[in-house]
Amino acid sequence: MEKINLTEKQKELLETYGVIQEQFGLSPASARVNALLTVIDQKELTFDEIRAILCLSKSATSNAINNLLTINYIGYRTKLGERKRYFFSRMDQWQDSFRKNLDGFREYNKVMKAILAERTPETKDYNTKIKELTQFIDYYSEEAKKIIDNWEKK
């Protein structure tokens, strides 16, 4: 296995992007693997290359990769006659990701509206906050859909 070296700027970007992804709920290892596959010049990396570059244990690397595959942030290819998997970023599918997130917001909002319908009227202030949230999510979802649709027309 040929050693892959990152530039100092790539290392800095990897760390910065990794921290941002942690703030969005990814584990530190998953965030770094995803950041690596986004920052690095190679189109794809093997398990061992990812592990070596990030200095992660086998289990941490495996868990991170499996998590990222499950949430569709990364994908993999195989090559005929080889057992290795070659992992790559799915950054090119960002529009689908945004649409799925919007779908998630809509489902969340359905549940919040159902909760609101079942709440006692005695907690008027709290109920008002839930109602405002559901109204905002409705507004946000519609506007975000328009933005994505307009972007795709460019």
Short mmCIF file of C-alpha atoms in Angstrom, two decimals, residues 18-153:
data_model
loop_
_atom_site.label_atom_id
_atom_site.label_comp_id
_atom_site.label_asym_id
_atom_site.label_seq_id
_atom_site.Cartn_x
_atom_site.Cartn_y
_atom_site.Cartn_z
CA GLY A 18 -15.03 16.99 10.58
CA VAL A 19 -15.86 19.24 13.53
CA ILE A 20 -18.76 20.80 11.61
CA GLN A 21 -20.14 17.35 10.81
CA GLU A 22 -19.88 16.37 14.48
CA GLN A 23 -22.07 19.37 15.27
CA PHE A 24 -24.63 17.86 12.86
CA GLY A 25 -24.62 14.60 14.83
CA LEU A 26 -21.93 12.39 13.29
CA SER A 27 -19.52 10.57 15.57
CA PRO A 28 -15.96 11.92 15.49
CA ALA A 29 -14.70 8.92 13.47
CA SER A 30 -17.59 9.07 10.98
CA ALA A 31 -17.10 12.80 10.59
CA ARG A 32 -13.38 12.38 9.87
CA VAL A 33 -13.91 9.53 7.38
CA ASN A 34 -16.52 11.55 5.50
CA ALA A 35 -14.32 14.64 5.59
CA LEU A 36 -11.33 12.64 4.34
CA LEU A 37 -13.25 11.25 1.37
CA THR A 38 -14.37 14.80 0.53
CA VAL A 39 -11.00 16.53 0.96
CA ILE A 40 -8.56 14.02 -0.50
CA ASP A 41 -7.54 14.21 -4.17
CA GLN A 42 -8.11 10.49 -4.80
CA LYS A 43 -11.59 9.52 -5.96
CA GLU A 44 -11.73 6.53 -3.62
CA LEU A 45 -9.85 4.93 -0.74
CA THR A 46 -9.69 1.44 0.71
CA PHE A 47 -10.48 0.56 4.31
CA ASP A 48 -6.77 0.23 5.10
CA GLU A 49 -5.94 3.57 3.48
CA ILE A 50 -8.65 5.34 5.47
CA ARG A 51 -7.50 3.65 8.65
CA ALA A 52 -3.83 4.54 8.06
CA ILE A 53 -4.44 8.18 7.15
CA LEU A 54 -6.75 8.85 10.08
CA CYS A 55 -4.89 6.63 12.57
CA LEU A 56 -8.11 4.90 13.60
CA SER A 57 -8.54 1.42 15.02
CA LYS A 58 -10.10 -1.28 12.84
CA SER A 59 -13.33 -1.20 14.82
CA ALA A 60 -13.59 2.61 14.77
CA THR A 61 -12.96 2.63 11.01
CA SER A 62 -15.45 -0.17 10.41
CA ASN A 63 -18.15 1.45 12.56
CA ALA A 64 -17.62 4.84 10.92
CA ILE A 65 -17.79 3.40 7.40
CA ASN A 66 -20.88 1.32 8.18
CA ASN A 67 -22.59 4.35 9.71
CA LEU A 68 -21.79 6.51 6.66
CA LEU A 69 -22.98 3.78 4.29
CA THR A 70 -26.24 3.49 6.24
CA ILE A 71 -26.97 7.21 6.00
CA ASN A 72 -25.84 7.23 2.36
CA TYR A 73 -23.04 9.78 2.82
CA ILE A 74 -20.56 7.43 1.17
CA GLY A 75 -20.67 4.54 -1.25
CA TYR A 76 -18.27 1.85 -2.38
CA ARG A 77 -17.14 0.00 -5.47
CA THR A 78 -15.45 -3.33 -5.88
CA LYS A 79 -13.04 -4.45 -8.56
CA LEU A 80 -13.25 -7.81 -10.30
CA GLY A 81 -10.98 -10.33 -8.62
CA GLU A 82 -10.38 -8.21 -5.52
CA ARG A 83 -11.99 -8.46 -2.10
CA LYS A 84 -11.28 -4.84 -1.24
CA ARG A 85 -13.96 -2.22 -1.23
CA TYR A 86 -13.13 1.25 -2.53
CA PHE A 87 -15.02 3.96 -0.65
CA PHE A 88 -16.02 7.32 -2.12
CA SER A 89 -17.95 10.42 -1.09
CA ARG A 90 -21.53 10.84 -2.29
CA MET A 91 -21.13 14.61 -2.28
CA ASP A 92 -22.39 14.64 -5.87
CA GLN A 93 -25.81 13.59 -4.58
CA TRP A 94 -26.34 16.59 -2.34
CA GLN A 95 -29.67 17.54 -3.93
CA ASP A 96 -31.15 14.15 -3.03
CA SER A 97 -29.82 14.59 0.49
CA PHE A 98 -31.52 17.98 0.84
CA ARG A 99 -34.80 16.54 -0.44
CA LYS A 100 -34.60 13.64 2.04
CA ASN A 101 -33.96 16.09 4.86
CA LEU A 102 -37.05 18.04 3.81
CA ASP A 103 -39.05 14.81 3.84
CA GLY A 104 -37.77 14.21 7.36
CA PHE A 105 -38.90 17.68 8.43
CA ARG A 106 -42.35 17.04 7.00
CA GLU A 107 -42.68 13.74 8.88
CA TYR A 108 -41.46 15.39 12.08
CA ASN A 109 -44.03 18.13 11.56
CA LYS A 110 -46.88 15.63 11.12
CA VAL A 111 -46.01 14.11 14.49
CA MET A 112 -45.74 17.53 16.15
CA LYS A 113 -49.18 18.48 14.80
CA ALA A 114 -50.61 15.20 16.14
CA ILE A 115 -49.02 15.89 19.52
CA LEU A 116 -50.47 19.39 19.53
CA ALA A 117 -53.94 18.03 18.74
CA GLU A 118 -53.75 15.72 21.79
CA ARG A 119 -52.35 18.26 24.26
CA THR A 120 -54.47 19.73 27.00
CA PRO A 121 -55.68 23.28 26.31
CA GLU A 122 -54.52 24.19 29.82
CA THR A 123 -50.90 24.60 28.63
CA LYS A 124 -51.73 27.41 26.25
CA ASP A 125 -48.25 29.04 26.15
CA TYR A 126 -46.48 25.76 25.44
CA ASN A 127 -49.08 24.77 22.85
CA THR A 128 -48.59 28.13 21.14
CA LYS A 129 -44.85 27.43 20.88
CA ILE A 130 -45.51 24.04 19.30
CA LYS A 131 -47.98 25.59 16.87
CA GLU A 132 -45.46 28.29 15.89
CA LEU A 133 -42.86 25.59 15.30
CA THR A 134 -45.18 23.61 13.03
CA GLN A 135 -46.09 26.74 11.10
CA PHE A 136 -42.43 27.61 10.66
CA ILE A 137 -41.60 24.09 9.46
CA ASP A 138 -44.45 24.29 6.92
CA TYR A 139 -43.12 27.63 5.67
CA TYR A 140 -39.49 26.47 5.66
CA SER A 141 -40.33 23.26 3.79
CA GLU A 142 -42.21 25.09 1.05
CA GLU A 143 -39.55 27.74 0.60
CA ALA A 144 -36.69 25.23 0.65
CA LYS A 145 -38.44 23.12 -2.00
CA LYS A 146 -38.79 26.21 -4.20
CA ILE A 147 -35.11 27.03 -3.74
CA ILE A 148 -34.03 23.51 -4.74
CA ASP A 149 -36.38 23.49 -7.73
CA ASN A 150 -35.09 26.89 -8.88
CA TRP A 151 -31.49 25.77 -8.43
CA GLU A 152 -32.10 22.71 -10.59
CA LYS A 153 -33.52 24.92 -13.35
#
